Coordinates of C-alpha atoms and ligand atoms in Angstrom, one line a residue:
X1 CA 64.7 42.5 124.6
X2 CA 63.1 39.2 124.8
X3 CA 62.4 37.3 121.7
X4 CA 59.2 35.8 121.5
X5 CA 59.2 32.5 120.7
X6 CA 57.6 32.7 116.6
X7 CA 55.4 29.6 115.3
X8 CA 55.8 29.2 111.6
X9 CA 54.2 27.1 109.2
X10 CA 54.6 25.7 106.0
X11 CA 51.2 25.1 104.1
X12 CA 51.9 23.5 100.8
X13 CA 49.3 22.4 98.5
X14 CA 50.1 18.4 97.5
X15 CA 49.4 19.4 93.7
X16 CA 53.0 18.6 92.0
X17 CA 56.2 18.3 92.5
X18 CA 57.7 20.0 96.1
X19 CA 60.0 22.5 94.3
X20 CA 62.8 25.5 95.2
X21 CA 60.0 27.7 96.4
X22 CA 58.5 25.7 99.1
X23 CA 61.9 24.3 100.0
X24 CA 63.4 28.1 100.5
X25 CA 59.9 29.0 102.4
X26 CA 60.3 26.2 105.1
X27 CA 63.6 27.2 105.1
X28 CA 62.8 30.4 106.8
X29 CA 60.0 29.4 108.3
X30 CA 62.4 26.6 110.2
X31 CA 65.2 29.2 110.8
X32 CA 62.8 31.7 112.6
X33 CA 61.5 28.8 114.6
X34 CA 64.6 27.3 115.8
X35 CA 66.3 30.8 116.4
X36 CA 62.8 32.4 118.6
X37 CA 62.6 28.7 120.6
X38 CA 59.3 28.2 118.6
X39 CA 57.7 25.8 116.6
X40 CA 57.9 25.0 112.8
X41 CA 54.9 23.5 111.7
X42 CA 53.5 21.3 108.2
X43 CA 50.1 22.1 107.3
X44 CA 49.0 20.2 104.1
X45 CA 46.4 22.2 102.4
X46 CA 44.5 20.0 100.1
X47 CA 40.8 21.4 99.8
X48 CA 41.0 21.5 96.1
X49 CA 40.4 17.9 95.6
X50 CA 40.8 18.6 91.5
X51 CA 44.2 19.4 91.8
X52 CA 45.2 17.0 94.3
X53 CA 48.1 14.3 93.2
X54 CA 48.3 10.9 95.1
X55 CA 52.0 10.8 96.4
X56 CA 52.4 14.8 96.8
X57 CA 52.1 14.8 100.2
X58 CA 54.6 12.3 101.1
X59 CA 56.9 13.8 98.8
X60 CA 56.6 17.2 100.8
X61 CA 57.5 15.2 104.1
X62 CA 60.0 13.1 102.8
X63 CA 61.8 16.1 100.9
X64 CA 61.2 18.2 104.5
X65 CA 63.6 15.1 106.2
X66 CA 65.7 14.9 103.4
X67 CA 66.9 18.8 103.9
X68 CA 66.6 17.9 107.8
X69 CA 63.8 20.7 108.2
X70 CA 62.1 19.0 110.5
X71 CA 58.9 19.8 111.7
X72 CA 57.8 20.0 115.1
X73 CA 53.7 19.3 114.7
X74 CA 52.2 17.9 111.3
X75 CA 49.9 15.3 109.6
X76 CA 52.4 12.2 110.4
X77 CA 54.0 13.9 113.7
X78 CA 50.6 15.4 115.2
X79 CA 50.2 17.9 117.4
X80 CA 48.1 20.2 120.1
X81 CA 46.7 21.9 117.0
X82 CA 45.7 18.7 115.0
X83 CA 44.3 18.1 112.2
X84 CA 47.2 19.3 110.2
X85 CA 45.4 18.4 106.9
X86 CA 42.8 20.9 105.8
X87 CA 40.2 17.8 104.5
X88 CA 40.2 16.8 108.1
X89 CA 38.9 20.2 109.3
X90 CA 36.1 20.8 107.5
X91 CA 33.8 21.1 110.3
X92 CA 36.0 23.8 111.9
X93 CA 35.6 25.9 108.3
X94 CA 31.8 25.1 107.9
X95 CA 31.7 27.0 111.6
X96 CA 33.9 30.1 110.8
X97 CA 31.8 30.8 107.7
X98 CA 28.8 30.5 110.0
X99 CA 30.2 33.1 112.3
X100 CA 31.1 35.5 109.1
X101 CA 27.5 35.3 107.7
X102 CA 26.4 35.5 111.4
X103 CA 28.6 38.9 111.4
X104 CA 27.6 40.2 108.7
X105 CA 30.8 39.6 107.2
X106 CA 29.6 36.8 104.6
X107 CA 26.6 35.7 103.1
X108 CA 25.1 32.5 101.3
X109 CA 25.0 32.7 97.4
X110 CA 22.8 30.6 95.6
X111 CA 23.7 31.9 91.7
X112 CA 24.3 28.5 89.7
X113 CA 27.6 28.1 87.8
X114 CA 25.5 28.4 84.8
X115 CA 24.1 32.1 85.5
X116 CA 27.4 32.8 87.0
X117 CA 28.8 32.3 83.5
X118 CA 26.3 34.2 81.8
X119 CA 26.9 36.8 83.6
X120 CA 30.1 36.6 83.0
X121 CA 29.7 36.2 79.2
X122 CA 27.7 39.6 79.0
X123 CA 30.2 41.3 81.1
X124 CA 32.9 40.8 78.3
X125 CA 30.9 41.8 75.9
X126 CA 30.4 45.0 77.4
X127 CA 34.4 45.0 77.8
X128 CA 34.1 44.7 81.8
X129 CA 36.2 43.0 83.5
X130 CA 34.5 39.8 84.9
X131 CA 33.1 39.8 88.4
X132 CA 30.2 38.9 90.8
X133 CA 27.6 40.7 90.3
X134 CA 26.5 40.9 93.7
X135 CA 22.7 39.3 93.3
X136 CA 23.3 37.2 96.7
X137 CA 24.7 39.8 98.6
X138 CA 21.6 41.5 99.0
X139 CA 19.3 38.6 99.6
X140 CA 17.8 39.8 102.8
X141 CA 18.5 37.0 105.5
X142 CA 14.7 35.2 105.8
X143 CA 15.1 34.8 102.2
X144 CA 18.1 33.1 102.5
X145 CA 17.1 30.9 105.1
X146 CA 14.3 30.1 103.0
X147 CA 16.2 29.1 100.3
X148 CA 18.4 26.7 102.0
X149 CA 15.5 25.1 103.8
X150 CA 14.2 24.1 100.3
X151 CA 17.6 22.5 100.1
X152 CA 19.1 25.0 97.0
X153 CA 22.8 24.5 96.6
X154 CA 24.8 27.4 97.8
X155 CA 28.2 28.9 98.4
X156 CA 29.4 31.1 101.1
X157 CA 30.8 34.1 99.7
X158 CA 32.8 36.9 101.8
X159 CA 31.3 40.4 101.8
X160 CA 34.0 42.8 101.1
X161 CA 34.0 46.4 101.8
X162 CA 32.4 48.1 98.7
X163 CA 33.7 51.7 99.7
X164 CA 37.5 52.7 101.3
X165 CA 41.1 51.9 100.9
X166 CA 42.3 48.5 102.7
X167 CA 45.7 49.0 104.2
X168 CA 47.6 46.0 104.7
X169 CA 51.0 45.8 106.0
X170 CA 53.9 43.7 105.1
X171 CA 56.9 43.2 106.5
X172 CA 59.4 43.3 104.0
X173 CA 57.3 46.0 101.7
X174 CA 55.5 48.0 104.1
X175 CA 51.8 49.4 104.1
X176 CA 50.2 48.1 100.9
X177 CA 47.1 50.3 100.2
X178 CA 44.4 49.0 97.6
X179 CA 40.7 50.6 96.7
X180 CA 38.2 48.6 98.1
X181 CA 35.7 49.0 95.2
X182 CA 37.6 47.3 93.1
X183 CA 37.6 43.9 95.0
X184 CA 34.9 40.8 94.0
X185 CA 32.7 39.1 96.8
X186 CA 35.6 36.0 97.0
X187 CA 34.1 32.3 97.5
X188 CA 35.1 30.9 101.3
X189 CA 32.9 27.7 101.4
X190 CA 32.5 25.6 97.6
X191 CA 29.8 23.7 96.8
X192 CA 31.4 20.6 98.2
X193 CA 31.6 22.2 101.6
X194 CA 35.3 22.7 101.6
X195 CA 36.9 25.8 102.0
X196 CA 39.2 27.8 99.3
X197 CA 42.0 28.6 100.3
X198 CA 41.4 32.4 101.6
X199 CA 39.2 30.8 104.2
X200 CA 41.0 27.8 105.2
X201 CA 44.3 29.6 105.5
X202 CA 43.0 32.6 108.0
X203 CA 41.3 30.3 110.2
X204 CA 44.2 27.8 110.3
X205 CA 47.1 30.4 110.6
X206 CA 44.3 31.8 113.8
X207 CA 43.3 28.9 115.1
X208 CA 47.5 27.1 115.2
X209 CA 48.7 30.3 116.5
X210 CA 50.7 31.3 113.6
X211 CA 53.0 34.1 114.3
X212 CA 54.6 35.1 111.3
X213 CA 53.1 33.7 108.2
X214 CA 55.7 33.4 105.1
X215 CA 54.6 32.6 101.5
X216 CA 55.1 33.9 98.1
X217 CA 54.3 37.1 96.3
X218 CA 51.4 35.2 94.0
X219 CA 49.4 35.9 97.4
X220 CA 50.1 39.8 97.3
X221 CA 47.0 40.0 95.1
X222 CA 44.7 38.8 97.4
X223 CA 46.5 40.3 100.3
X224 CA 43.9 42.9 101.3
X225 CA 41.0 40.6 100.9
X226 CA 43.0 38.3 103.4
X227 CA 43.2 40.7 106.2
X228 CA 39.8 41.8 105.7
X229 CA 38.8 38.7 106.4
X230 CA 41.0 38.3 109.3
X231 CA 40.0 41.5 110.6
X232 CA 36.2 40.7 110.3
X233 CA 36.9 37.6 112.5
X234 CA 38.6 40.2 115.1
X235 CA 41.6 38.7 115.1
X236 CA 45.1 39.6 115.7
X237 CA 47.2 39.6 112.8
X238 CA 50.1 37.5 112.1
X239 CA 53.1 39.5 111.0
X240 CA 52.7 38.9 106.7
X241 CA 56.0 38.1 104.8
X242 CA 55.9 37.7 101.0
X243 CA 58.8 36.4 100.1
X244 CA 61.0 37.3 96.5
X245 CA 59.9 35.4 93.3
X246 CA 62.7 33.1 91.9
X247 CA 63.5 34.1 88.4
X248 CA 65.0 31.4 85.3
X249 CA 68.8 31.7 85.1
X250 CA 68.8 34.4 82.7
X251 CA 67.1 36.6 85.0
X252 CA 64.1 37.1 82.8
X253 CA 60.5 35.7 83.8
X254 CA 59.6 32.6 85.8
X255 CA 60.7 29.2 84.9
X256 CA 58.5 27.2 82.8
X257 CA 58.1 23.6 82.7
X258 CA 60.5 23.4 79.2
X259 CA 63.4 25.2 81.1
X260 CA 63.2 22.9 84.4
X261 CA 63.4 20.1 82.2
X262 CA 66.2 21.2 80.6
X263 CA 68.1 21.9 83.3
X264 CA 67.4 18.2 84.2
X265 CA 69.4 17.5 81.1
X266 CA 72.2 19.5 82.5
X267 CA 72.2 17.8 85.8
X268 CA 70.0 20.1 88.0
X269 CA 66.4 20.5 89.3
X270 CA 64.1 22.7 90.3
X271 CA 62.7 19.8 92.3
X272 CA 64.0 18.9 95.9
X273 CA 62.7 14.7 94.8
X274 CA 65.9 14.9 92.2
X275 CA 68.5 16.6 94.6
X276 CA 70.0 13.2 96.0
X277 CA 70.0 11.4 93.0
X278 CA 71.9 14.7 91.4
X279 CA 74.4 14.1 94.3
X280 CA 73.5 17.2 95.8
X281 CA 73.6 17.7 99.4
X282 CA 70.9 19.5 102.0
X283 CA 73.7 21.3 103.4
X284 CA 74.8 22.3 100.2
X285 CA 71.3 23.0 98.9
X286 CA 70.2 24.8 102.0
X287 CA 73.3 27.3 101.6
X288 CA 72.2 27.8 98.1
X289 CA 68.6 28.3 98.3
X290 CA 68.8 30.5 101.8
X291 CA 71.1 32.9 100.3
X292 CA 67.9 33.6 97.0
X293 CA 66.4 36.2 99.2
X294 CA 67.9 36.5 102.2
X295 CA 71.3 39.2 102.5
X296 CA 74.0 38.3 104.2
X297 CA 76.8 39.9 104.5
X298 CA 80.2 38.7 105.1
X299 CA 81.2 35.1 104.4
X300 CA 78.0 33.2 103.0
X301 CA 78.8 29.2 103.8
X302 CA 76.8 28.7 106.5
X303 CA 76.3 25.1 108.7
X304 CA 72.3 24.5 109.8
X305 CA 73.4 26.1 113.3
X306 CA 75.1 28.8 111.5
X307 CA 72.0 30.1 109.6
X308 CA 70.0 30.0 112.6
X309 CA 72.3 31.9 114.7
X310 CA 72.5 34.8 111.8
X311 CA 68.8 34.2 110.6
X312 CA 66.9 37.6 111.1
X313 CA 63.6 38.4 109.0
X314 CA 64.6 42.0 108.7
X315 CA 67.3 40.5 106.5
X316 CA 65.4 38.9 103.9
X317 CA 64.5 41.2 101.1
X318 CA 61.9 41.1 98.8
X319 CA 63.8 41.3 95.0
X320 CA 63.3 38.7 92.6
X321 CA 65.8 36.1 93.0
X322 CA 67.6 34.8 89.8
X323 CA 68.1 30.6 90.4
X324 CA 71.9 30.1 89.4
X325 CA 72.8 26.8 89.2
X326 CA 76.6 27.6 89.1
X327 CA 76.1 28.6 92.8
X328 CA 74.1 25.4 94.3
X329 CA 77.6 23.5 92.8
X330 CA 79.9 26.1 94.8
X331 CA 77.8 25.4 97.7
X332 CA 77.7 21.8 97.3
X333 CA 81.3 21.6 97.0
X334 CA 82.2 23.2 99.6
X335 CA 79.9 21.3 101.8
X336 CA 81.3 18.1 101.0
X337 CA 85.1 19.6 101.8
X338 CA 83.8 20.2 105.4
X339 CA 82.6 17.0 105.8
X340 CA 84.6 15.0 107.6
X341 CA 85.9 11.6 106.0
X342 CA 83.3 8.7 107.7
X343 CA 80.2 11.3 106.9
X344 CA 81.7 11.8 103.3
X345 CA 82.2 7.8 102.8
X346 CA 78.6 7.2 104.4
X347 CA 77.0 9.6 101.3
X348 CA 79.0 8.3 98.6
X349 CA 78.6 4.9 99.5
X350 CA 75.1 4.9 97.9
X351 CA 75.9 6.0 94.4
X352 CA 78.6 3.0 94.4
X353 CA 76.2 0.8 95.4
X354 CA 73.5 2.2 92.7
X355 CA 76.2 1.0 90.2
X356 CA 76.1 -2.5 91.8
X357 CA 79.4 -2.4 92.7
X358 CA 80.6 -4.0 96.0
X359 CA 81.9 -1.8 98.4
X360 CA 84.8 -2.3 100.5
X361 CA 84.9 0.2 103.1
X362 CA 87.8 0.4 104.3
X363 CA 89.0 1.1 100.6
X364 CA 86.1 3.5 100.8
X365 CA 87.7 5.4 103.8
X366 CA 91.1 5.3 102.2
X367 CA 90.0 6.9 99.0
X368 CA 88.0 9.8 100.5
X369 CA 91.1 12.2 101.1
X370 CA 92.1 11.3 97.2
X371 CA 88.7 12.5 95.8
X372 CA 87.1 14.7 98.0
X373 CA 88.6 17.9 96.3
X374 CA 87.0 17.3 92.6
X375 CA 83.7 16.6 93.8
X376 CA 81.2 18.8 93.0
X377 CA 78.1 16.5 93.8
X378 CA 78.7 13.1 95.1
X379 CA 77.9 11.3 92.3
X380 CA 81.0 12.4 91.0
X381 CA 82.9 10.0 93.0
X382 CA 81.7 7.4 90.4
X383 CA 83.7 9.0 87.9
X384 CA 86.8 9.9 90.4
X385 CA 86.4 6.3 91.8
X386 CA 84.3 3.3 90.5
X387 CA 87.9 1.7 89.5
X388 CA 88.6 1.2 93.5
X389 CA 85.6 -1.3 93.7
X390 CA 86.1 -2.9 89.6
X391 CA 87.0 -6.6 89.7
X392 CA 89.0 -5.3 86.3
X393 CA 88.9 -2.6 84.1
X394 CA 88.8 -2.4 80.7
X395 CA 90.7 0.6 79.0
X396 CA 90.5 1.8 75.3
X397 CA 92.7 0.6 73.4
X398 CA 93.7 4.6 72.4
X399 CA 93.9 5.6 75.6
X400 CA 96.7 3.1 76.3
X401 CA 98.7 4.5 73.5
X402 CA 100.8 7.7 74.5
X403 CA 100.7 11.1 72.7
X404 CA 103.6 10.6 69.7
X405 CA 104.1 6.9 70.4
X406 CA 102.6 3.6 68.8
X407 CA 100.8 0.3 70.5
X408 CA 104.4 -1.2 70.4
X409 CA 105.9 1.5 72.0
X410 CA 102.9 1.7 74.3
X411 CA 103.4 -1.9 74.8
X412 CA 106.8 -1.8 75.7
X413 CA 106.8 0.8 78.3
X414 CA 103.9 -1.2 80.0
X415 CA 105.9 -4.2 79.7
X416 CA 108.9 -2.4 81.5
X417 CA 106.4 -0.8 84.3
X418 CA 105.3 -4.2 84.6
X419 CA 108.7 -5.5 85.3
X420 CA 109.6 -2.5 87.8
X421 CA 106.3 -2.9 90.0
X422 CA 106.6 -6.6 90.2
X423 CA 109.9 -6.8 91.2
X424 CA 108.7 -4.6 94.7
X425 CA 106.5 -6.4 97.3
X426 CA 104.3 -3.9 98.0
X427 CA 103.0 -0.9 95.8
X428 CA 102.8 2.4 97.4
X429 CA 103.7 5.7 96.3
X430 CA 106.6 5.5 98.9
X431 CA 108.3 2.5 97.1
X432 CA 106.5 2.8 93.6
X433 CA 107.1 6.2 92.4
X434 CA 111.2 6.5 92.9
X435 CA 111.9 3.7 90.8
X436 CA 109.0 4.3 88.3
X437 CA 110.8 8.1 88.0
X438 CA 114.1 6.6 87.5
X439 CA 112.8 5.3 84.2
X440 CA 111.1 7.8 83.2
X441 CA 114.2 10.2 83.3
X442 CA 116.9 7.4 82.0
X443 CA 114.3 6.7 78.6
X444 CA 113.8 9.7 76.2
X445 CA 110.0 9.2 77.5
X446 CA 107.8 12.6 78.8
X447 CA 106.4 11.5 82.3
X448 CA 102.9 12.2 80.9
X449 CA 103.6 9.1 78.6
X450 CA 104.4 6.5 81.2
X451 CA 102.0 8.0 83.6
X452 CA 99.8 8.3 81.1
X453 CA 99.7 4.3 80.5
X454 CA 100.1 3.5 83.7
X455 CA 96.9 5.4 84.4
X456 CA 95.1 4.2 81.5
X457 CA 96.2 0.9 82.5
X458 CA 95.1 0.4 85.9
X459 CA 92.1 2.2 86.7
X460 CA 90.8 2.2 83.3
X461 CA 90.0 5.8 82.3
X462 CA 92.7 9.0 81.0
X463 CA 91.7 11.2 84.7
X464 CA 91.8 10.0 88.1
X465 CA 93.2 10.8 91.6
X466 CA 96.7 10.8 91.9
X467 CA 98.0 7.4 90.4
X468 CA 100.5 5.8 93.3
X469 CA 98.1 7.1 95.9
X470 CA 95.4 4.9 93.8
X471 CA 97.4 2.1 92.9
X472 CA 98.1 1.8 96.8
X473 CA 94.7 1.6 97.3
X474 CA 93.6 -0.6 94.5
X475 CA 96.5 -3.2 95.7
X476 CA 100.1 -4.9 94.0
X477 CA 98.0 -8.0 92.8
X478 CA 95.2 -6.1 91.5
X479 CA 97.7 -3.8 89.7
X480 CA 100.3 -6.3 88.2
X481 CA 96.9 -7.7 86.8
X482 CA 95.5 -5.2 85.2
X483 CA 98.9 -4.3 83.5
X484 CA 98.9 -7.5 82.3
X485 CA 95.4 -7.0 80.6
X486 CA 96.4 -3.7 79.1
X487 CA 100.0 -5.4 78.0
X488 CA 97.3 -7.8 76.3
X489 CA 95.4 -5.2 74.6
X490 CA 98.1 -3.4 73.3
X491 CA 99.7 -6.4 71.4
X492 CA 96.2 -7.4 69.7
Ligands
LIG501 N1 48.7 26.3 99.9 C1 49.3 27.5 99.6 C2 50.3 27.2 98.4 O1 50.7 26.1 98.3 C3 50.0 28.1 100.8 C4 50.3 29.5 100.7 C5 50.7 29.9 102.2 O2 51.8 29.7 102.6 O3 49.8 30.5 102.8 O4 50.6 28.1 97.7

């Protein structure tokens, strides 16, 4: 069977923050793409001006780079199927309503948001549930045309079947069948001339040859009024996928705007804008987010390549999703263990840097292999390693001084370290740790105690990589010296 090659989009509103949900959408969308030989595309839908927020849209393209979903036609990138912004296009919407009121399929409605509210108003009170009443529909066309040649404001409203069952299919969930009767005539065209989004989106998805169009459950409700609409045009249908609903942690209900910032607190974000400066990675993100909604069997850490070469839409399913924070670390993790060491040293280098501390990189290289293991995210390597690039470190006091010992008996066992390291020309663990053992077992000392001060004592903090591999790294003179210092602070 020959796969036909599937073009996607991703059509996100610039309105907020890019979060999870987009992110694991143009996932998909991207995956299907690059596995058919197809084309992922970026549609930014911004026809309701109210809700637009200046710097959304570059935050959708930059967080699209940052996860490497790149996108093969778009506002910044172009394309045969340009404009990729929806206020750019509003002469290609004005037209399609003009064919649907032409068809039949629509008509001009020139009720006034004032009468549309008192309608409204007396509708509740007679315990109805609010919804067009359906004056405009009837307007017989020379009246209409009458009306807008006296210049009246209008709408352009769609005229949904009153009678029947629409049957809309799915792909993940099947036939969805609704009554008819209970839909409302739906705006297409606003006052302003733009589009809402049921317009916009079935003449864009049309008109760019969308294949498959994948988007989130909130749209199921308006599902059958969608492929009315599409099916009033006489167009081919895409193949509809509404993807799972991410739940909070605990698996109950959505996450609100309290919860994501409190897992901000705890070092994680809903938002793809925070991921870097979290450490996280895309691969590690990717993993994380592909896996909420998509079944795979087998082993789950999956490259870019890897995920497209397994990516089917038949496998995602259409279950809520529970976001599980604990997960996106085991992904990162193991992400940065298949690194290899220059890509590893190129991310961390950053979050050194954000400390203003001057990075060597050679030390840099040299100190991968030591830390790479307890990184969860690669900010971590600023606890694991800030000591490699310190000038000097400054220890507290108490954790110089050894479990069951005092500062004078702290004091002499760095004083006696001091005198066994200096004595060799280099440090290494090859030449330091032998002789530093030797003391250890001739003294009634504990190896955690001399370690212990050692460690304390030269990068400056009780945990770290494994001490004569560090001190190797950090260098004899920069050692001797710091012993010196905590020698100081110990006798104070
Ligand atoms: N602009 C819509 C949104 O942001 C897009 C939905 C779709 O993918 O069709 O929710």
């Amino acid at each position: 069977m020959t796969i036909k090659p599937a073009r996607t989009r991703i059509a996100p509103s610039p309105t907020g923050h890019m979060h999870l949900g987009t992110a694991r959408t143009a996932l998909y969308d991207y995956l299907l793409a690059k596995k058919t030989g197809g084309q992922f595309i970026l549609r930014i839908e911004d026809t309701d001006l109210k809700r637009t927020v200046p710097g959304a849209e570059q935050e959708i393209m930059d967080g699209l780079r940052w996860l490497g979903l790149n996108y093969d036609e778009g506002p910044d990138v172009g394309g045969k199927f340009g404009p990729y912004r929806q206020t750019e296009r509003r002469e290609i919407y004005a037209q399609h309503a003009k064919v649907l009121v032409e068809k039949g399929h629509a008509y001009p409605c020139f009720c006034t948001p004032d009468t549309l509210e008192k309608t409204k108003q007396e509708q509740m009170k007679r315990k109805e549930n609010p919804h067009y009443d359906g004056t405009c529909r009837v307007l017989s066309p020379d009246e209409a045309a009458r009306k807008i040649a006296n210049g009246e404001a209008y709408i352009v409203r769609f005229k949904m079947p009153q009678e029947g069952v629409t049957v809309a299919h799915d792909h993940l969930r099947g036939d969805i069948s609704t009554e008819n009767k209970q839909f409302n005539d739906q705006v297409l065209l606003k006052t302003d001339g733009l589009p809402t989004y049921h317009l916009a989106a079935m003449v864009d998805d049309h008109e760019m040859g969308i294949t498959h169009v994948l988007r989130g459950s909130e749209w199921l409700g308006t599902f059958p009024l969608h492929v009315n609409i599409v099916r009033a045009f006489g167009w081919h249908e895409p193949i509809w996928v509404h993807l799972s609903v991410f739940l909070k942690p605990t698996g109950k209900g959505k996450m609100s705007k309290r919860e994501a910032a409190d897992a901000m607190k705890d070092g994680y974000s809903i938002f793809i804008k925070d991921m870097p400066a979290l450490g996280f990675t895309p691969e590690g993100s990717l993993n994380w987010m592909a896996l909420m909604g998509w079944g795979v069997a087998e082993d789950d850490v999956m490259s870019m390549e890897e995920m497209i070469e397994r990516f089917s839409v038949d496998g995602l399913t259409p279950s809520p999703a529970a976001i599980n924070f604990q997960r996106l670390d085991h992904f990162n993790s193991t992400h940065i263990r298949l690194m290899n060491a220059d890509d590893l040293a190129s991310r961390i280098k950053p979050y050194f840097e954000r400390e203003n501390l001057k990075v060597d990189d050679a030390i840099l290289l040299k100190m991968i292999p030591l830390i790479r293991e307890r990184l969860v995210t690669l900010d971590d390597c600023l606890a694991f390693g800030s000591f490699f690039f310190k000038e000097n470190v400054t220890p507290l006091p108490e954790d110089l001084i050894a479990k069951g010992l005092d500062s004078k008996q702290s004091a002499e066992i760095a004083i006696k370290s001091y005198e066994i390291l200096s004595a060799l020309s280099e440090i290494n663990h090859i030449v330091a740790e032998p002789p530093m053992r030797a003391y250890v077992e001739q003294s009634a000392l504990s190896a955690n105690q001399v370690f212990g001060i050692l460690r304390a004592a030269v990068t400056g903090q009780k945990v770290s990589p494994p001490l004569f591999e560090s001190m190797e790294i950090i260098g004899r003179e920069k050692v001797l010296q710091r012993l010196k210092n905590a020698i100081e602070i110990l006798q104070r």
